[in-house]
């Protein structure tokens, strides 16, 4: 067992900016149900998102658990000294530190004498029993601050029997009453497997998940949004708004902006709703319409040509990072390339290309050189193309250029085209959390503490009614198994929380779809400006959430 | 003469974000000298920044003009109806709209019945007499907003005798009493030539300049800063701070951040002072020390190796856009390539390379492939490499990778290196201006109005004492000729306002130099957070200005 590191924070020696300092003492409102005595009321038994029979087999102890809801009560939960662990899993999202603060404050307020351990570096910290005991002094410098550096995160998973055994040993060694896993869909699935494992082993340790991802693709009826999405989108939207004003001022650039968010296009859609770009590509729509890269190129080119006729040789185009993942023909090409690169010699003369199927060969030749090279070179350790490294925005600029040149030759286009590429990614994952994310995360953490205190396990902390003032937010937990379906992998059923994709029938997409033609040809740009912590705009909530909750038309 | 366009604003149909809307009615404080009656007091006769005899010959009417300073007075300037033009010249900088608002409000407040014409699309608008008459309704939607889209800008220059003639015709046609030129070093030189021309022709039109450039390289004793620098640096610093938190949280990336600012490295230096990165390259220092690209690569690599020994395989590195312009050997290579590409055939086999001098050939071979390609392909209409398009950050990542690999083979480096590249550029030029830039620009414009009202010409609007509260700011004008030197071009002396480079003996650089070794190995990151318009941090002034004015140690 590794010794607990001394309780001094990596940030204690830091110099803070004035804004950072002001955020430290920003007081966080709590939902009123958390401000006095409450009890937990169970809802009806739950099922699963799909294949309930298989989920029931995979989670014999936990399947069917009801949702839990906090309601005011005359009596408090019994005083108890708890030993709780917390872990950050996966990519950074603004607000993670506040989840931890929320758990900590819950324990201080409602379970005096409790201990909170922060496992370091993600799930590996659980397996290796690498942790720090969190104290008020340790936590303070991270309040309302971005990043995950209080205890850092990691991408390891607790998967094999040996790894579950290690987690079990850690829980026993630290005499844990509970564990909070802060993560995305995979990490929450993992949290539920751990909860099931602990329950099967009749251990006292409970496990509660928290919904984290800037991508916004972990959500359900009971979990209206994942934290970090609000902040990340606002950071990107600030930059997009600035670039739009630049486009309108210079009148000569098309800015192609690639935005983080690989699996789903929620970030791109939200940024579009915040800024009103001329063109927005939504991956889910491209997939649903089975579009080719040529279709996407033509769509963009058509609008550029129409705008040129109106005298506009500038514009802003938003592209989700995962675009090419949504295009079947590109997927096919990549699969074939992976095979060829794994098994064949890639000769300079290009004879290897003959091994591609005809459609893939045509597509490959259609791609700009730089992208051909990226497809050939960048492989992850598993031999797969690293899609996130493919500069889709430059690829589209190049393909649009070629198409416009062709149309110019044919006399169909008389404009001038200059493309500028941008990738807004890392700068959005670790910003100072917005007031919304600060409060939401604090409530998620505080609520997770209450769920563990009352002995719940296998739930994901759920805070609802988010369009109302914080005081009126609801607090509870949702059975993780109720969010699950199964996927067949290597001949076995594996439980998965399905990523929430952009719904083409959902309110956010429908609003976007109803306005995009107007945005395409008229310049309805909005500049959201920098995130504000005080004054006008400081309590705005993102459009996706407002629309999904019916609070915006 | 083109008809004035109708006085409806392009932004009238716009939807504004809550923050944009709140900025519209943000009330702008004025220096107290502008709030009641004032008179203008002349200082002593001025000289030039260099070669005063040649400047005197080039500006026979204007050379030697004294600086002007506004001081409180019992009597106001005589009521007069003025006809004034204003033009935006060159790249966008946050606050330009407020300069125009300042001029407009001056005329409304102190010269009732005056007219303000906005020339459209930069100096070309003057030559073609393309303008819009500015009204309160037209101007209102642009108050405290970013961008230059109220009247747009342009990069044309008034240079040839025909062009001066056109400008003269416009001044006569519109019966102009004065013109305000908002621009950088070139545009202000041009403004002074125009002032001289009008004076020689005994025309009544006066010309006043205003210091604009996010690059911060137009400044002097009397003109402490150019507007837009404050906002742009804060926008970049927000992003850098976010990326730093990300670096510290993930612990596995080196972020190479290229920052806008080609001629001088003020932006990079200011961002370093705001955020404390591990490594910062200042072009002026590279030039002064006559460093090669290999020297710069080694400097970065050495620090990465030392950090690896301390267990840090992450970090943040700032690079000025213009870095390669400061490296003599790269300049030489580019000059040779320009010649070869203009006159020779570039054969696939690479025989053309033999035409390079030995040192250049070695350097070329040392460069990563992608950069070799950029050097060969991208030419501007004059046949020159477009340095701004060269992805210096990727070049350095690639060169550092190669060097680290070598050291790894030699057993001198045992760390892991993953580079992530960023370019923060366009997103900084058109942001909503900070409170500082908003107020500074408004005072610059208001002051320019007062200078024209009192018959001054050939001055640049100068607002001083900027570290004090706005009420105590000084307002006046500085003889543009006093900022000038001459350069010999095509056998003739041309007047130039020399760009203010980063002074290696100046306070900002010295402060940076005294701290950078600590920043290199310890992680002293600061996250400035998003620009705030209310509350803590909202009235911060950039470090460069504070240090140069002696208001920060």
Coordinates of C-alpha atoms in Angstrom, one line a residue, chain B residues 152-534:
Chain B
X152 CA -14.7 48.2 -42.4
X153 CA -11.0 48.6 -43.1
X154 CA -8.5 48.0 -45.9
X155 CA -4.8 47.8 -46.6
X156 CA -4.6 50.2 -49.5
X157 CA -2.2 53.1 -49.2
X158 CA -2.4 56.6 -50.5
X159 CA 1.0 56.8 -52.1
X160 CA 1.2 57.9 -55.7
X161 CA 0.6 61.5 -56.8
X162 CA -2.7 60.4 -58.4
X163 CA -3.8 58.9 -55.1
X164 CA -3.0 62.1 -53.2
X165 CA -4.9 63.9 -55.8
X166 CA -7.9 61.6 -55.3
X167 CA -7.8 62.1 -51.5
X168 CA -7.6 65.9 -52.1
X169 CA -10.7 65.8 -54.3
X170 CA -12.6 63.9 -51.7
X171 CA -11.6 66.4 -49.0
X172 CA -12.8 69.2 -51.3
X173 CA -16.0 67.5 -52.3
X174 CA -17.0 66.8 -48.7
X175 CA -15.7 70.2 -47.6
X176 CA -13.7 68.3 -44.9
X177 CA -12.3 70.2 -41.9
X178 CA -10.5 67.1 -40.8
X179 CA -9.7 63.5 -41.1
X180 CA -8.9 60.9 -38.4
X181 CA -6.8 58.0 -39.6
X182 CA -7.0 55.0 -37.2
X183 CA -4.1 52.7 -38.0
X184 CA -0.7 51.2 -37.3
X185 CA 2.8 52.6 -38.0
X186 CA 2.4 52.6 -41.8
X187 CA -1.0 54.2 -41.7
X188 CA 0.1 56.9 -39.3
X189 CA 3.1 57.7 -41.6
X190 CA 0.6 57.9 -44.4
X191 CA -1.6 60.2 -42.3
X192 CA 1.3 62.5 -41.8
X193 CA 2.1 62.6 -45.5
X194 CA -1.5 63.5 -46.2
X195 CA -1.5 66.2 -43.5
X196 CA 1.6 67.6 -45.1
X197 CA 0.1 67.4 -48.6
X198 CA -3.1 69.2 -47.4
X199 CA -1.1 71.9 -45.7
X200 CA 1.1 72.4 -48.8
X201 CA -2.0 72.8 -50.9
X202 CA -3.3 75.3 -48.3
X203 CA -6.4 73.2 -47.8
X204 CA -8.4 73.5 -44.6
X205 CA -8.5 69.7 -43.9
X206 CA -6.4 68.6 -41.0
X207 CA -5.3 65.1 -40.3
X208 CA -5.0 63.3 -36.9
X209 CA -3.8 59.8 -36.4
X210 CA -4.7 57.2 -33.8
X211 CA -2.5 54.3 -32.6
X212 CA -4.0 51.0 -33.5
X213 CA -2.5 47.5 -33.5
X214 CA -2.9 44.4 -31.4
X215 CA 0.8 43.8 -32.0
X216 CA 1.7 46.6 -29.6
X217 CA 4.6 47.8 -31.8
X218 CA 3.4 51.4 -32.3
X219 CA 4.3 53.2 -29.1
X220 CA 6.6 55.9 -27.8
X221 CA 7.1 58.0 -24.8
X222 CA 4.0 60.1 -25.5
X223 CA 1.9 57.2 -27.0
X224 CA 2.2 54.6 -24.3
X225 CA 0.3 51.8 -26.1
X226 CA -1.6 51.0 -29.2
X227 CA -5.2 50.0 -28.7
X228 CA -6.3 46.4 -29.1
X229 CA -3.1 45.0 -27.5
X230 CA -4.7 44.8 -24.1
X231 CA -7.8 42.8 -25.3
X232 CA -5.9 40.6 -27.7
X233 CA -3.3 39.6 -25.1
X234 CA -6.0 38.8 -22.6
X235 CA -7.9 36.6 -25.0
X236 CA -4.8 34.7 -25.9
X237 CA -3.8 34.5 -22.2
X238 CA -7.2 33.1 -21.3
X239 CA -6.6 30.3 -23.9
X240 CA -3.0 29.7 -22.8
X241 CA -4.1 29.5 -19.1
X242 CA -6.7 26.9 -20.1
X243 CA -4.2 24.9 -22.0
X244 CA -1.8 25.1 -19.1
X245 CA -4.3 23.7 -16.7
X246 CA -4.9 21.0 -19.2
X247 CA -1.2 20.2 -19.5
X248 CA -0.9 20.0 -15.7
X249 CA -4.0 17.8 -15.5
X250 CA -3.1 15.3 -18.1
X251 CA 0.6 15.4 -17.5
X252 CA 1.5 14.2 -21.0
X253 CA 1.5 17.0 -23.5
X254 CA 3.8 19.8 -24.5
X255 CA 1.6 22.5 -25.9
X256 CA 3.4 24.6 -28.5
X257 CA 1.5 27.8 -28.9
X258 CA 2.2 30.2 -31.8
X259 CA 0.8 33.7 -31.1
X260 CA 0.0 36.5 -33.5
X261 CA 2.4 39.3 -33.8
X262 CA 4.8 39.1 -36.7
X263 CA 7.2 42.0 -36.6
X264 CA 7.6 42.2 -32.8
X265 CA 7.1 39.8 -29.9
X266 CA 5.2 42.1 -27.5
X267 CA 2.1 39.8 -27.5
X268 CA 4.2 36.7 -26.7
X269 CA 6.0 38.6 -23.9
X270 CA 2.8 39.9 -22.4
X271 CA 1.1 36.5 -22.5
X272 CA 4.2 35.1 -20.8
X273 CA 3.9 37.7 -18.1
X274 CA 0.2 36.9 -17.7
X275 CA 0.5 33.1 -17.6
X276 CA 4.1 32.0 -16.7
X277 CA 4.8 29.3 -19.3
X278 CA 7.7 27.0 -19.1
X279 CA 9.4 28.3 -22.3
X280 CA 8.9 31.5 -24.2
X281 CA 10.8 32.5 -27.3
X282 CA 11.2 36.2 -27.9
X283 CA 12.2 37.0 -31.5
X284 CA 14.1 40.1 -30.6
X285 CA 16.4 38.1 -28.2
X286 CA 16.9 35.4 -30.8
X287 CA 18.0 38.1 -33.3
X288 CA 20.2 39.9 -30.8
X289 CA 22.0 36.7 -29.9
X290 CA 22.1 35.7 -33.6
X291 CA 20.7 32.4 -32.8
X292 CA 20.1 29.6 -35.3
X293 CA 17.1 27.4 -35.6
X294 CA 19.3 24.7 -34.0
X295 CA 20.0 26.9 -31.1
X296 CA 16.3 27.5 -30.5
X297 CA 15.6 23.8 -30.8
X298 CA 18.4 23.0 -28.4
X299 CA 17.2 25.6 -25.9
X300 CA 13.7 24.0 -25.9
X301 CA 15.0 20.5 -25.8
X302 CA 17.3 21.1 -22.9
X303 CA 14.5 22.3 -20.8
X304 CA 12.3 19.4 -21.8
X305 CA 15.1 17.0 -20.7
X306 CA 15.6 18.8 -17.4
X307 CA 11.8 18.7 -16.8
X308 CA 11.7 15.0 -17.6
X309 CA 14.3 14.4 -14.9
X310 CA 12.0 16.2 -12.4
X311 CA 9.2 13.9 -13.5
X312 CA 7.4 16.5 -15.7
X313 CA 6.6 15.3 -19.2
X314 CA 4.4 18.2 -20.0
X315 CA 4.6 21.9 -20.5
X316 CA 3.6 25.0 -22.4
X317 CA 5.8 26.8 -24.9
X318 CA 5.0 30.2 -26.4
X319 CA 6.3 31.2 -29.8
X320 CA 5.9 34.5 -31.7
X321 CA 4.4 34.2 -35.1
X322 CA 7.4 36.1 -36.6
X323 CA 10.0 33.8 -35.0
X324 CA 11.6 32.7 -38.3
X325 CA 11.8 36.4 -39.4
X326 CA 14.3 36.9 -36.6
X327 CA 16.6 34.1 -37.5
X328 CA 19.3 35.3 -40.0
X329 CA 20.0 31.9 -41.5
X330 CA 16.3 31.3 -42.2
X331 CA 16.0 34.8 -43.8
X332 CA 18.9 33.9 -46.0
X333 CA 17.4 30.5 -47.0
X334 CA 14.0 32.2 -47.8
X335 CA 15.7 34.8 -49.9
X336 CA 17.6 32.2 -51.9
X337 CA 14.4 30.1 -52.3
X338 CA 12.5 33.2 -53.6
X339 CA 15.2 33.7 -56.2
X340 CA 15.2 30.1 -57.3
X341 CA 11.4 29.8 -57.5
X342 CA 11.2 33.0 -59.5
X343 CA 13.8 32.0 -62.1
X344 CA 14.6 28.3 -62.0
X345 CA 12.8 25.0 -62.5
X346 CA 12.2 23.0 -59.4
X347 CA 12.8 19.4 -60.5
X348 CA 11.4 16.5 -58.7
X349 CA 14.8 14.9 -58.3
X350 CA 16.0 17.8 -56.2
X351 CA 18.8 19.0 -58.4
X352 CA 17.6 22.6 -57.8
X353 CA 18.8 22.3 -54.2
X354 CA 22.4 22.5 -55.5
X355 CA 21.7 26.2 -56.2
X356 CA 21.4 26.9 -52.5
X357 CA 24.4 28.0 -50.7
X358 CA 25.9 25.3 -48.5
X359 CA 24.6 26.7 -45.2
X360 CA 21.1 27.2 -46.6
X361 CA 21.1 23.7 -48.1
X362 CA 22.0 22.2 -44.7
X363 CA 19.3 24.2 -43.0
X364 CA 16.7 23.1 -45.7
X365 CA 17.6 19.5 -45.1
X366 CA 17.3 20.1 -41.3
X367 CA 13.7 21.2 -41.7
X368 CA 10.8 18.8 -41.4
X369 CA 9.2 17.8 -44.7
X370 CA 6.0 19.7 -44.1
X371 CA 7.9 22.9 -43.6
X372 CA 10.0 22.3 -46.7
X373 CA 6.8 22.0 -48.6
X374 CA 5.3 25.2 -47.1
X375 CA 8.5 27.1 -48.0
X376 CA 8.3 25.8 -51.6
X377 CA 4.6 26.3 -52.1
X378 CA 3.2 29.4 -50.4
X379 CA 4.0 32.6 -52.3
X380 CA 2.3 35.9 -52.0
X381 CA 1.5 37.8 -55.2
X382 CA 5.0 39.4 -55.0
X383 CA 6.7 36.0 -55.0
X384 CA 7.6 36.0 -51.3
X385 CA 7.1 33.3 -48.8
X386 CA 4.0 34.0 -46.6
X387 CA 5.8 33.6 -43.3
X388 CA 2.5 33.9 -41.4
X389 CA 1.4 30.7 -43.1
X390 CA 4.4 28.7 -41.9
X391 CA 3.4 26.6 -39.0
X392 CA 6.4 27.4 -36.8
X393 CA 4.9 25.6 -33.9
X394 CA 4.7 22.3 -35.8
X395 CA 8.2 22.8 -37.2
X396 CA 9.6 23.2 -33.7
X397 CA 7.6 20.1 -32.5
X398 CA 9.1 18.1 -35.2
X399 CA 12.7 19.3 -34.7
X400 CA 12.4 18.9 -30.9
X401 CA 11.1 15.3 -31.5
X402 CA 14.1 14.5 -33.7
X403 CA 16.6 16.0 -31.1
X404 CA 14.9 14.1 -28.2
X405 CA 15.0 10.9 -30.2
X406 CA 18.8 11.4 -30.7
X407 CA 19.3 12.1 -27.0
X408 CA 17.2 9.1 -26.1
X409 CA 19.5 6.9 -28.2
X410 CA 22.5 8.4 -26.4
X411 CA 20.8 7.7 -23.0
X412 CA 20.5 11.3 -22.2
X413 CA 16.8 11.5 -22.1
X414 CA 14.3 9.1 -20.7
X415 CA 11.1 11.0 -20.8
X416 CA 8.0 10.8 -23.0
X417 CA 7.3 13.6 -25.5
X418 CA 4.0 14.4 -27.1
X419 CA 3.6 17.8 -28.8
X420 CA 0.3 19.6 -29.4
X421 CA 0.3 22.6 -31.7
X422 CA -1.9 25.7 -31.4
X423 CA -2.1 29.0 -33.3
X424 CA -4.0 31.7 -31.5
X425 CA -4.5 34.5 -34.0
X426 CA -7.7 35.6 -35.5
X427 CA -9.8 35.0 -32.4
X428 CA -7.9 37.9 -30.7
X429 CA -8.4 40.6 -33.3
X430 CA -12.1 41.1 -32.9
X431 CA -13.1 40.3 -29.4
X432 CA -15.3 42.6 -27.3
X433 CA -12.8 45.2 -26.1
X434 CA -11.8 45.1 -22.4
X435 CA -12.8 47.9 -20.2
X436 CA -9.3 49.3 -20.6
X437 CA -9.5 49.3 -24.4
X438 CA -13.1 50.6 -24.4
X439 CA -12.1 53.6 -22.3
X440 CA -8.8 54.2 -24.0
X441 CA -10.2 54.1 -27.5
X442 CA -13.1 56.4 -26.5
X443 CA -10.6 58.9 -25.0
X444 CA -8.4 58.6 -28.1
X445 CA -11.3 59.4 -30.4
X446 CA -12.7 62.2 -28.2
X447 CA -9.2 63.7 -28.0
X448 CA -8.8 63.5 -31.7
X449 CA -12.0 65.4 -32.1
X450 CA -10.7 68.1 -29.8
X451 CA -7.4 68.3 -31.7
X452 CA -9.2 68.8 -35.1
X453 CA -11.6 71.3 -33.5
X454 CA -8.6 73.4 -32.4
X455 CA -7.0 73.2 -35.8
X456 CA -4.2 70.8 -35.2
X457 CA -2.8 68.6 -37.9
X458 CA -0.1 66.0 -38.3
X459 CA -0.4 64.8 -34.7
X460 CA -1.2 61.4 -33.3
X461 CA -3.9 61.4 -30.6
X462 CA -2.1 60.7 -27.3
X463 CA -3.7 59.7 -24.0
X464 CA -1.3 59.3 -21.1
X465 CA -1.0 58.5 -17.4
X466 CA -2.9 55.3 -18.2
X467 CA -2.2 53.5 -14.9
X468 CA -4.2 56.1 -13.0
X469 CA -8.0 56.1 -12.9
X470 CA -9.5 57.3 -16.2
X471 CA -10.4 60.7 -14.7
X472 CA -6.7 61.4 -14.4
X473 CA -5.6 60.4 -17.9
X474 CA -3.9 63.1 -19.9
X475 CA -5.1 64.0 -23.4
X476 CA -3.1 65.6 -26.2
X477 CA -1.4 65.0 -29.5
X478 CA 2.2 64.2 -30.5
X479 CA 3.8 65.4 -33.7
X480 CA 3.9 62.4 -36.1
X481 CA 7.1 63.7 -37.5
X482 CA 8.7 63.3 -34.1
X483 CA 8.1 59.5 -34.3
X484 CA 9.8 59.3 -37.7
X485 CA 13.1 58.2 -39.1
X486 CA 13.9 57.6 -42.8
X487 CA 14.7 54.4 -44.7
X488 CA 16.4 54.3 -48.0
X489 CA 14.3 52.5 -50.6
X490 CA 15.0 52.5 -54.3
X491 CA 17.6 55.2 -53.8
X492 CA 15.1 57.6 -52.1
X493 CA 14.5 58.4 -48.4
X494 CA 11.1 57.3 -47.2
X495 CA 9.8 58.4 -43.9
X496 CA 8.9 55.6 -41.5
X497 CA 7.6 55.3 -38.0
X498 CA 9.9 52.7 -36.7
X499 CA 8.2 49.7 -35.1
X500 CA 8.7 49.6 -31.4
X501 CA 10.4 46.2 -30.8
X502 CA 10.7 44.4 -27.5
X503 CA 13.5 46.2 -25.7
X504 CA 15.9 43.7 -24.1
X505 CA 16.7 46.4 -21.6
X506 CA 13.1 47.3 -21.1
X507 CA 11.2 46.5 -17.9
X508 CA 8.8 43.9 -19.3
X509 CA 11.6 41.8 -20.9
X510 CA 13.8 42.2 -17.8
X511 CA 11.1 41.0 -15.5
X512 CA 10.4 38.0 -17.8
X513 CA 14.1 37.2 -18.0
X514 CA 14.5 37.3 -14.2
X515 CA 11.7 34.8 -13.8
X516 CA 11.9 32.4 -16.8
X517 CA 14.4 30.0 -15.3
X518 CA 12.0 29.5 -12.4
X519 CA 9.0 29.1 -14.7
X520 CA 11.0 26.6 -16.8
X521 CA 11.4 24.0 -14.1
X522 CA 8.7 24.8 -11.6
X523 CA 5.2 25.1 -12.7
X524 CA 4.1 28.6 -11.9
X525 CA 1.2 28.6 -14.3
X526 CA -1.4 31.3 -13.9
X527 CA -4.8 31.1 -15.5
X528 CA -6.1 34.6 -16.2
X529 CA -9.6 33.3 -17.0
X530 CA -12.0 35.0 -19.4
X531 CA -12.1 38.8 -19.7
X532 CA -14.5 40.2 -17.2
X533 CA -16.5 43.3 -17.7
X534 CA -17.8 43.5 -14.1

